[in-house]
């Protein structure tokens, strides 16, 4: 029997218009679209991917949401991924075209990366349809030129070390910090100690809850949310 294929589809950061034509066409061509979701602390289901998908011209009956436990126990999340991968492989074996959605770009800090590796080992290398990463959309949303000329850019997740931050400052690199809440304990005192640097803090780019500020005081007054990005530029 002819086998199907599995595609990793980037949805962009939140604003439905920021999906690429290629990714949208991949969704249209897919027989089944897998969409990750989690349960928030309030017990409600949450899915950024679903929030974006439902604003796109995509047949809703093709969408299957799968739940990832947000627990810190990685084994639980991996077990959830394993189950979904088996389902996808069964469908692909039957000849279906399966899409796995990811917010932003599917190959940029995407948690689906574990699934891509597993599917690839099972004989289904996942082709990725590129997308706009959130930090690029964040810059554009306020007309920020993230790096110019020969400036250097470092993108890191929030679990930073003070040394890493200081090294970037000394080398005059621009820092893009993802998953900001991971670094609260380091980032808050760093911002207080370094008023000479330029900061751009973004939340929920491309959604109705979008927020941006350059004021260190305002940044410090925020409860950092998962969907936030901090850009630190040399003065
Ligand atoms: N694949 C995504 C990144 C996933 S990692 C991309 O290409 O952008 C999740 C992190 O991405 C979040 O912690 C946050 O730092 C960032 N992020 C994703 N979407 C965002 C949005 N709409 N607004 C602000 N930050 C976002």
PDB file of C-alpha atoms and ligand atoms in Angstrom:
ATOM      1  CA  UNK A   1       0.000   0.000   0.000  1.00  0.00           C
ATOM      2  CA  UNK A   2       1.192   3.518  -0.722  1.00  0.00           C
ATOM      3  CA  UNK A   3       2.421   5.193   2.378  1.00  0.00           C
ATOM      4  CA  UNK A   4       1.459   8.663   3.448  1.00  0.00           C
ATOM      5  CA  UNK A   5       3.638  11.411   4.849  1.00  0.00           C
ATOM      6  CA  UNK A   6       4.039  13.508   7.944  1.00  0.00           C
ATOM      7  CA  UNK A   7       4.665  17.253   7.820  1.00  0.00           C
ATOM      8  CA  UNK A   8       5.594  19.668  10.588  1.00  0.00           C
ATOM      9  CA  UNK A   9       3.531  22.788   9.958  1.00  0.00           C
ATOM     10  CA  UNK A  10       4.548  26.150  11.417  1.00  0.00           C
ATOM     11  CA  UNK A  11       1.564  28.300  12.335  1.00  0.00           C
ATOM     12  CA  UNK A  12       3.370  31.564  13.046  1.00  0.00           C
ATOM     13  CA  UNK A  13       3.300  33.353  16.399  1.00  0.00           C
ATOM     14  CA  UNK A  14      -0.392  34.095  16.833  1.00  0.00           C
ATOM     15  CA  UNK A  15      -1.637  36.434  14.150  1.00  0.00           C
ATOM     16  CA  UNK A  16      -3.327  34.189  11.576  1.00  0.00           C
ATOM     17  CA  UNK A  17      -1.999  36.279   8.670  1.00  0.00           C
ATOM     18  CA  UNK A  18       1.524  35.372   9.666  1.00  0.00           C
ATOM     19  CA  UNK A  19       1.235  31.764   8.520  1.00  0.00           C
ATOM     20  CA  UNK A  20       3.185  31.108   5.297  1.00  0.00           C
ATOM     21  CA  UNK A  21       1.373  30.126   2.115  1.00  0.00           C
ATOM     22  CA  UNK A  22       3.335  26.897   2.102  1.00  0.00           C
ATOM     23  CA  UNK A  23       2.211  26.021   5.621  1.00  0.00           C
ATOM     24  CA  UNK A  24      -1.412  26.884   4.878  1.00  0.00           C
ATOM     25  CA  UNK A  25      -1.346  24.720   1.772  1.00  0.00           C
ATOM     26  CA  UNK A  26       0.143  21.871   3.795  1.00  0.00           C
ATOM     27  CA  UNK A  27      -2.790  22.168   6.228  1.00  0.00           C
ATOM     28  CA  UNK A  28      -5.261  22.152   3.337  1.00  0.00           C
ATOM     29  CA  UNK A  29      -3.621  19.061   1.854  1.00  0.00           C
ATOM     30  CA  UNK A  30      -3.477  17.162   5.160  1.00  0.00           C
ATOM     31  CA  UNK A  31      -6.021  14.437   5.958  1.00  0.00           C
ATOM     32  CA  UNK A  32      -5.477  14.842   9.685  1.00  0.00           C
ATOM     33  CA  UNK A  33      -4.039  17.814  11.599  1.00  0.00           C
ATOM     34  CA  UNK A  34      -2.565  17.218  15.057  1.00  0.00           C
ATOM     35  CA  UNK A  35      -2.689  20.142  17.412  1.00  0.00           C
ATOM     36  CA  UNK A  36      -0.970  20.202  20.838  1.00  0.00           C
ATOM     37  CA  UNK A  37      -2.861  21.423  23.906  1.00  0.00           C
ATOM     38  CA  UNK A  38      -2.268  21.532  27.658  1.00  0.00           C
ATOM     39  CA  UNK A  39      -4.343  22.011  30.768  1.00  0.00           C
ATOM     40  CA  UNK A  40      -3.649  25.289  32.549  1.00  0.00           C
ATOM     41  CA  UNK A  41      -3.382  25.679  36.321  1.00  0.00           C
ATOM     42  CA  UNK A  42      -7.123  26.505  36.300  1.00  0.00           C
ATOM     43  CA  UNK A  43      -7.902  23.121  34.733  1.00  0.00           C
ATOM     44  CA  UNK A  44      -8.959  24.715  31.453  1.00  0.00           C
ATOM     45  CA  UNK A  45      -7.552  23.435  28.204  1.00  0.00           C
ATOM     46  CA  UNK A  46      -5.220  25.776  26.411  1.00  0.00           C
ATOM     47  CA  UNK A  47      -3.800  25.608  22.974  1.00  0.00           C
ATOM     48  CA  UNK A  48      -2.076  28.441  21.169  1.00  0.00           C
ATOM     49  CA  UNK A  49      -1.910  26.241  18.071  1.00  0.00           C
ATOM     50  CA  UNK A  50      -5.678  25.716  18.181  1.00  0.00           C
ATOM     51  CA  UNK A  51      -6.285  29.451  18.746  1.00  0.00           C
ATOM     52  CA  UNK A  52      -4.419  30.114  15.510  1.00  0.00           C
ATOM     53  CA  UNK A  53      -5.880  27.164  13.574  1.00  0.00           C
ATOM     54  CA  UNK A  54      -9.478  28.119  14.169  1.00  0.00           C
ATOM     55  CA  UNK A  55      -8.874  31.516  12.592  1.00  0.00           C
ATOM     56  CA  UNK A  56      -7.585  29.895   9.407  1.00  0.00           C
ATOM     57  CA  UNK A  57      -9.608  28.535   6.488  1.00  0.00           C
ATOM     58  CA  UNK A  58      -9.030  24.929   7.546  1.00  0.00           C
ATOM     59  CA  UNK A  59     -11.643  22.169   7.833  1.00  0.00           C
ATOM     60  CA  UNK A  60     -12.120  21.793  11.605  1.00  0.00           C
ATOM     61  CA  UNK A  61     -13.171  18.144  11.358  1.00  0.00           C
ATOM     62  CA  UNK A  62      -9.602  17.215  10.384  1.00  0.00           C
ATOM     63  CA  UNK A  63      -8.156  18.582  13.620  1.00  0.00           C
ATOM     64  CA  UNK A  64      -7.214  16.272  16.504  1.00  0.00           C
ATOM     65  CA  UNK A  65      -6.039  17.860  19.702  1.00  0.00           C
ATOM     66  CA  UNK A  66      -3.597  15.976  21.879  1.00  0.00           C
ATOM     67  CA  UNK A  67      -2.844  16.821  25.473  1.00  0.00           C
ATOM     68  CA  UNK A  68       0.614  17.250  26.863  1.00  0.00           C
ATOM     69  CA  UNK A  69       1.013  17.146  30.620  1.00  0.00           C
ATOM     70  CA  UNK A  70       2.723  20.349  31.778  1.00  0.00           C
ATOM     71  CA  UNK A  71       4.176  18.476  34.740  1.00  0.00           C
ATOM     72  CA  UNK A  72       7.878  18.846  35.296  1.00  0.00           C
ATOM     73  CA  UNK A  73       8.209  15.109  34.955  1.00  0.00           C
ATOM     74  CA  UNK A  74       9.529  14.764  31.467  1.00  0.00           C
ATOM     75  CA  UNK A  75       8.602  11.058  31.308  1.00  0.00           C
ATOM     76  CA  UNK A  76       4.891  11.926  31.390  1.00  0.00           C
ATOM     77  CA  UNK A  77       5.187  14.311  28.469  1.00  0.00           C
ATOM     78  CA  UNK A  78       7.289  11.797  26.564  1.00  0.00           C
ATOM     79  CA  UNK A  79       4.692   9.075  27.120  1.00  0.00           C
ATOM     80  CA  UNK A  80       2.020  11.403  25.716  1.00  0.00           C
ATOM     81  CA  UNK A  81       4.213  12.106  22.680  1.00  0.00           C
ATOM     82  CA  UNK A  82       4.858   8.390  22.173  1.00  0.00           C
ATOM     83  CA  UNK A  83       1.119   7.685  22.051  1.00  0.00           C
ATOM     84  CA  UNK A  84       0.492  10.425  19.498  1.00  0.00           C
ATOM     85  CA  UNK A  85       3.436   9.295  17.380  1.00  0.00           C
ATOM     86  CA  UNK A  86       2.000   5.769  17.214  1.00  0.00           C
ATOM     87  CA  UNK A  87      -1.326   7.148  16.047  1.00  0.00           C
ATOM     88  CA  UNK A  88       0.378   9.266  13.389  1.00  0.00           C
ATOM     89  CA  UNK A  89       2.447   6.335  12.173  1.00  0.00           C
ATOM     90  CA  UNK A  90      -0.678   4.183  11.850  1.00  0.00           C
ATOM     91  CA  UNK A  91      -2.348   6.858   9.747  1.00  0.00           C
ATOM     92  CA  UNK A  92       0.734   7.369   7.588  1.00  0.00           C
ATOM     93  CA  UNK A  93       1.037   3.622   7.047  1.00  0.00           C
ATOM     94  CA  UNK A  94      -2.522   3.707   5.706  1.00  0.00           C
ATOM     95  CA  UNK A  95      -1.527   6.385   3.211  1.00  0.00           C
ATOM     96  CA  UNK A  96      -2.751   9.492   5.011  1.00  0.00           C
ATOM     97  CA  UNK A  97      -1.041  12.859   4.988  1.00  0.00           C
ATOM     98  CA  UNK A  98      -0.601  13.945   8.581  1.00  0.00           C
ATOM     99  CA  UNK A  99       0.252  17.460   9.771  1.00  0.00           C
ATOM    100  CA  UNK A 100       1.732  18.288  13.189  1.00  0.00           C
ATOM    101  CA  UNK A 101       1.267  21.933  14.042  1.00  0.00           C
ATOM    102  CA  UNK A 102       3.613  24.117  16.064  1.00  0.00           C
ATOM    103  CA  UNK A 103       3.357  27.769  16.959  1.00  0.00           C
ATOM    104  CA  UNK A 104       5.981  30.110  15.531  1.00  0.00           C
ATOM    105  CA  UNK A 105       8.465  28.139  13.476  1.00  0.00           C
ATOM    106  CA  UNK A 106       8.233  24.358  13.860  1.00  0.00           C
ATOM    107  CA  UNK A 107      12.013  24.003  13.938  1.00  0.00           C
ATOM    108  CA  UNK A 108      12.743  26.716  16.464  1.00  0.00           C
ATOM    109  CA  UNK A 109      12.577  25.658  20.154  1.00  0.00           C
ATOM    110  CA  UNK A 110       9.570  23.531  19.267  1.00  0.00           C
ATOM    111  CA  UNK A 111       8.605  20.833  21.740  1.00  0.00           C
ATOM    112  CA  UNK A 112       7.455  18.761  18.754  1.00  0.00           C
ATOM    113  CA  UNK A 113      11.113  18.164  17.975  1.00  0.00           C
ATOM    114  CA  UNK A 114      11.043  14.970  20.083  1.00  0.00           C
ATOM    115  CA  UNK A 115       8.256  13.647  17.865  1.00  0.00           C
ATOM    116  CA  UNK A 116      10.079  14.522  14.642  1.00  0.00           C
ATOM    117  CA  UNK A 117      13.067  12.478  15.773  1.00  0.00           C
ATOM    118  CA  UNK A 118      10.930   9.528  16.767  1.00  0.00           C
ATOM    119  CA  UNK A 119       8.923   9.578  13.537  1.00  0.00           C
ATOM    120  CA  UNK A 120      12.080   9.862  11.515  1.00  0.00           C
ATOM    121  CA  UNK A 121      13.542   6.782  13.259  1.00  0.00           C
ATOM    122  CA  UNK A 122      10.300   4.960  12.407  1.00  0.00           C
ATOM    123  CA  UNK A 123      10.848   5.664   8.699  1.00  0.00           C
ATOM    124  CA  UNK A 124       8.879   8.907   8.385  1.00  0.00           C
ATOM    125  CA  UNK A 125      11.259  11.862   8.207  1.00  0.00           C
ATOM    126  CA  UNK A 126       9.152  14.950   8.900  1.00  0.00           C
ATOM    127  CA  UNK A 127       9.306  17.741   6.342  1.00  0.00           C
ATOM    128  CA  UNK A 128       8.918  21.153   7.887  1.00  0.00           C
ATOM    129  CA  UNK A 129       6.942  24.039   6.446  1.00  0.00           C
ATOM    130  CA  UNK A 130       8.755  27.145   7.760  1.00  0.00           C
ATOM    131  CA  UNK A 131       7.100  29.816   9.832  1.00  0.00           C
ATOM    132  CA  UNK A 132       7.637  33.236  11.384  1.00  0.00           C
ATOM    133  CA  UNK A 133       9.253  32.816  14.808  1.00  0.00           C
ATOM    134  CA  UNK A 134       7.696  34.855  17.605  1.00  0.00           C
ATOM    135  CA  UNK A 135      10.773  37.034  18.170  1.00  0.00           C
ATOM    136  CA  UNK A 136      10.754  38.170  14.546  1.00  0.00           C
ATOM    137  CA  UNK A 137       7.049  39.025  14.770  1.00  0.00           C
ATOM    138  CA  UNK A 138       7.718  40.782  18.092  1.00  0.00           C
ATOM    139  CA  UNK A 139      10.342  43.024  16.505  1.00  0.00           C
ATOM    140  CA  UNK A 140       8.119  43.845  13.558  1.00  0.00           C
ATOM    141  CA  UNK A 141       5.134  44.636  15.795  1.00  0.00           C
ATOM    142  CA  UNK A 142       6.933  47.728  17.140  1.00  0.00           C
ATOM    143  CA  UNK A 143       9.185  48.524  14.176  1.00  0.00           C
ATOM    144  CA  UNK A 144      12.237  47.260  16.040  1.00  0.00           C
ATOM    145  CA  UNK A 145      15.314  46.468  13.994  1.00  0.00           C
ATOM    146  CA  UNK A 146      16.592  43.571  16.094  1.00  0.00           C
ATOM    147  CA  UNK A 147      20.138  43.587  14.674  1.00  0.00           C
ATOM    148  CA  UNK A 148      21.785  45.946  12.216  1.00  0.00           C
ATOM    149  CA  UNK A 149      24.968  45.865  10.181  1.00  0.00           C
ATOM    150  CA  UNK A 150      27.484  43.629  11.887  1.00  0.00           C
ATOM    151  CA  UNK A 151      25.790  43.354  15.240  1.00  0.00           C
ATOM    152  CA  UNK A 152      25.645  39.901  16.818  1.00  0.00           C
ATOM    153  CA  UNK A 153      22.500  38.198  18.013  1.00  0.00           C
ATOM    154  CA  UNK A 154      22.184  35.519  20.681  1.00  0.00           C
ATOM    155  CA  UNK A 155      18.888  33.718  21.241  1.00  0.00           C
ATOM    156  CA  UNK A 156      18.589  31.832  24.514  1.00  0.00           C
ATOM    157  CA  UNK A 157      15.844  30.350  26.665  1.00  0.00           C
ATOM    158  CA  UNK A 158      15.170  32.019  30.021  1.00  0.00           C
ATOM    159  CA  UNK A 159      17.219  29.649  32.166  1.00  0.00           C
ATOM    160  CA  UNK A 160      20.173  32.010  31.874  1.00  0.00           C
ATOM    161  CA  UNK A 161      23.271  32.400  33.995  1.00  0.00           C
ATOM    162  CA  UNK A 162      24.327  35.897  35.062  1.00  0.00           C
ATOM    163  CA  UNK A 163      27.730  35.206  33.467  1.00  0.00           C
ATOM    164  CA  UNK A 164      26.050  34.560  30.120  1.00  0.00           C
ATOM    165  CA  UNK A 165      24.222  37.870  30.303  1.00  0.00           C
ATOM    166  CA  UNK A 166      27.312  39.789  31.312  1.00  0.00           C
ATOM    167  CA  UNK A 167      29.365  38.177  28.564  1.00  0.00           C
ATOM    168  CA  UNK A 168      26.798  39.300  25.982  1.00  0.00           C
ATOM    169  CA  UNK A 169      26.769  42.823  27.422  1.00  0.00           C
ATOM    170  CA  UNK A 170      30.571  43.104  27.314  1.00  0.00           C
ATOM    171  CA  UNK A 171      30.639  41.787  23.722  1.00  0.00           C
ATOM    172  CA  UNK A 172      27.817  44.214  22.816  1.00  0.00           C
ATOM    173  CA  UNK A 173      25.588  41.424  21.555  1.00  0.00           C
ATOM    174  CA  UNK A 174      21.830  41.692  21.337  1.00  0.00           C
ATOM    175  CA  UNK A 175      20.069  39.072  23.434  1.00  0.00           C
ATOM    176  CA  UNK A 176      16.686  37.550  22.691  1.00  0.00           C
ATOM    177  CA  UNK A 177      15.396  35.705  25.746  1.00  0.00           C
ATOM    178  CA  UNK A 178      12.577  33.215  25.215  1.00  0.00           C
ATOM    179  CA  UNK A 179      10.582  31.460  27.961  1.00  0.00           C
ATOM    180  CA  UNK A 180      11.213  34.469  30.216  1.00  0.00           C
ATOM    181  CA  UNK A 181       9.602  33.028  33.398  1.00  0.00           C
ATOM    182  CA  UNK A 182      12.353  30.400  33.576  1.00  0.00           C
ATOM    183  CA  UNK A 183      14.835  33.150  34.367  1.00  0.00           C
ATOM    184  CA  UNK A 184      12.881  35.427  36.715  1.00  0.00           C
ATOM    185  CA  UNK A 185      15.302  35.048  39.608  1.00  0.00           C
ATOM    186  CA  UNK A 186      18.259  36.130  37.467  1.00  0.00           C
ATOM    187  CA  UNK A 187      16.581  38.531  35.041  1.00  0.00           C
ATOM    188  CA  UNK A 188      14.800  40.777  37.561  1.00  0.00           C
ATOM    189  CA  UNK A 189      17.939  41.764  39.540  1.00  0.00           C
ATOM    190  CA  UNK A 190      19.890  42.013  36.257  1.00  0.00           C
ATOM    191  CA  UNK A 191      17.447  44.581  34.876  1.00  0.00           C
ATOM    192  CA  UNK A 192      17.642  46.593  38.114  1.00  0.00           C
ATOM    193  CA  UNK A 193      21.450  46.577  37.991  1.00  0.00           C
ATOM    194  CA  UNK A 194      21.711  47.478  34.296  1.00  0.00           C
ATOM    195  CA  UNK A 195      19.608  50.549  33.548  1.00  0.00           C
ATOM    196  CA  UNK A 196      22.124  51.496  30.828  1.00  0.00           C
ATOM    197  CA  UNK A 197      20.896  48.715  28.510  1.00  0.00           C
ATOM    198  CA  UNK A 198      17.913  48.921  26.172  1.00  0.00           C
ATOM    199  CA  UNK A 199      15.056  46.546  26.903  1.00  0.00           C
ATOM    200  CA  UNK A 200      12.045  45.448  24.885  1.00  0.00           C
ATOM    201  CA  UNK A 201       9.635  43.158  26.689  1.00  0.00           C
ATOM    202  CA  UNK A 202       6.809  41.516  24.723  1.00  0.00           C
ATOM    203  CA  UNK A 203       3.870  39.337  25.723  1.00  0.00           C
ATOM    204  CA  UNK A 204       1.378  37.461  23.544  1.00  0.00           C
ATOM    205  CA  UNK A 205       2.564  38.974  20.261  1.00  0.00           C
ATOM    206  CA  UNK A 206      -0.107  38.951  17.556  1.00  0.00           C
ATOM    207  CA  UNK A 207      -2.982  38.191  19.918  1.00  0.00           C
ATOM    208  CA  UNK A 208      -5.602  40.470  21.515  1.00  0.00           C
ATOM    209  CA  UNK A 209      -3.538  40.322  24.754  1.00  0.00           C
ATOM    210  CA  UNK A 210      -0.417  41.695  23.090  1.00  0.00           C
ATOM    211  CA  UNK A 211       1.751  43.835  25.372  1.00  0.00           C
ATOM    212  CA  UNK A 212       5.029  45.673  24.832  1.00  0.00           C
ATOM    213  CA  UNK A 213       7.134  47.971  26.933  1.00  0.00           C
ATOM    214  CA  UNK A 214      10.663  49.360  26.973  1.00  0.00           C
ATOM    215  CA  UNK A 215      10.455  50.666  30.521  1.00  0.00           C
ATOM    216  CA  UNK A 216      12.513  48.644  33.046  1.00  0.00           C
ATOM    217  CA  UNK A 217      10.059  49.621  35.811  1.00  0.00           C
ATOM    218  CA  UNK A 218       7.102  48.376  33.792  1.00  0.00           C
ATOM    219  CA  UNK A 219       8.894  45.157  32.884  1.00  0.00           C
ATOM    220  CA  UNK A 220       9.625  44.534  36.567  1.00  0.00           C
ATOM    221  CA  UNK A 221       5.976  45.107  37.451  1.00  0.00           C
ATOM    222  CA  UNK A 222       4.774  42.332  35.105  1.00  0.00           C
ATOM    223  CA  UNK A 223       4.036  38.746  36.060  1.00  0.00           C
ATOM    224  CA  UNK A 224       6.141  37.088  33.393  1.00  0.00           C
ATOM    225  CA  UNK A 225       3.979  34.812  31.283  1.00  0.00           C
ATOM    226  CA  UNK A 226       5.102  31.830  29.235  1.00  0.00           C
ATOM    227  CA  UNK A 227       4.378  33.646  25.962  1.00  0.00           C
ATOM    228  CA  UNK A 228       6.858  36.437  26.549  1.00  0.00           C
ATOM    229  CA  UNK A 229      10.125  37.563  25.019  1.00  0.00           C
ATOM    230  CA  UNK A 230      12.766  39.922  26.381  1.00  0.00           C
ATOM    231  CA  UNK A 231      15.139  41.646  23.976  1.00  0.00           C
ATOM    232  CA  UNK A 232      18.219  43.244  25.550  1.00  0.00           C
ATOM    233  CA  UNK A 233      20.297  45.539  23.372  1.00  0.00           C
ATOM    234  CA  UNK A 234      23.603  47.215  24.152  1.00  0.00           C
ATOM    235  CA  UNK A 235      23.331  50.898  24.947  1.00  0.00           C
TER     236      UNK A 235
HETATM  237  N1  LIG B   1       8.508  27.810  17.860  1.00  0.00           N
HETATM  238  C1  LIG B   1       8.314  29.059  18.571  1.00  0.00           C
HETATM  239  C2  LIG B   1       9.006  29.042  19.918  1.00  0.00           C
HETATM  240  C3  LIG B   1       8.425  28.008  20.854  1.00  0.00           C
HETATM  241  S1  LIG B   1       9.169  28.064  22.452  1.00  0.00           S
HETATM  242  C4  LIG B   1       8.810  30.215  17.694  1.00  0.00           C
HETATM  243  O1  LIG B   1       9.252  29.983  16.585  1.00  0.00           O
HETATM  244  O2  LIG B   1       8.716  31.360  18.128  1.00  0.00           O
HETATM  245  C5  LIG B   1       7.968  29.012  23.325  1.00  0.00           C
HETATM  246  C6  LIG B   1       8.476  30.429  23.556  1.00  0.00           C
HETATM  247  O3  LIG B   1       8.285  31.170  22.364  1.00  0.00           O
HETATM  248  C7  LIG B   1       7.708  31.184  24.614  1.00  0.00           C
HETATM  249  O4  LIG B   1       8.220  30.929  25.910  1.00  0.00           O
HETATM  250  C8  LIG B   1       7.956  32.620  24.198  1.00  0.00           C
HETATM  251  O5  LIG B   1       9.229  33.052  24.603  1.00  0.00           O
HETATM  252  C9  LIG B   1       7.968  32.510  22.681  1.00  0.00           C
HETATM  253  N2  LIG B   1       6.677  32.824  22.063  1.00  0.00           N
HETATM  254  C10 LIG B   1       5.987  32.029  21.216  1.00  0.00           C
HETATM  255  N3  LIG B   1       4.885  32.672  20.762  1.00  0.00           N
HETATM  256  C11 LIG B   1       4.885  33.903  21.337  1.00  0.00           C
HETATM  257  C12 LIG B   1       4.041  35.049  21.249  1.00  0.00           C
HETATM  258  N4  LIG B   1       2.945  35.056  20.486  1.00  0.00           N
HETATM  259  N5  LIG B   1       4.385  36.146  21.963  1.00  0.00           N
HETATM  260  C13 LIG B   1       5.483  36.165  22.718  1.00  0.00           C
HETATM  261  N6  LIG B   1       6.321  35.114  22.848  1.00  0.00           N
HETATM  262  C14 LIG B   1       6.031  34.005  22.156  1.00  0.00           C
END
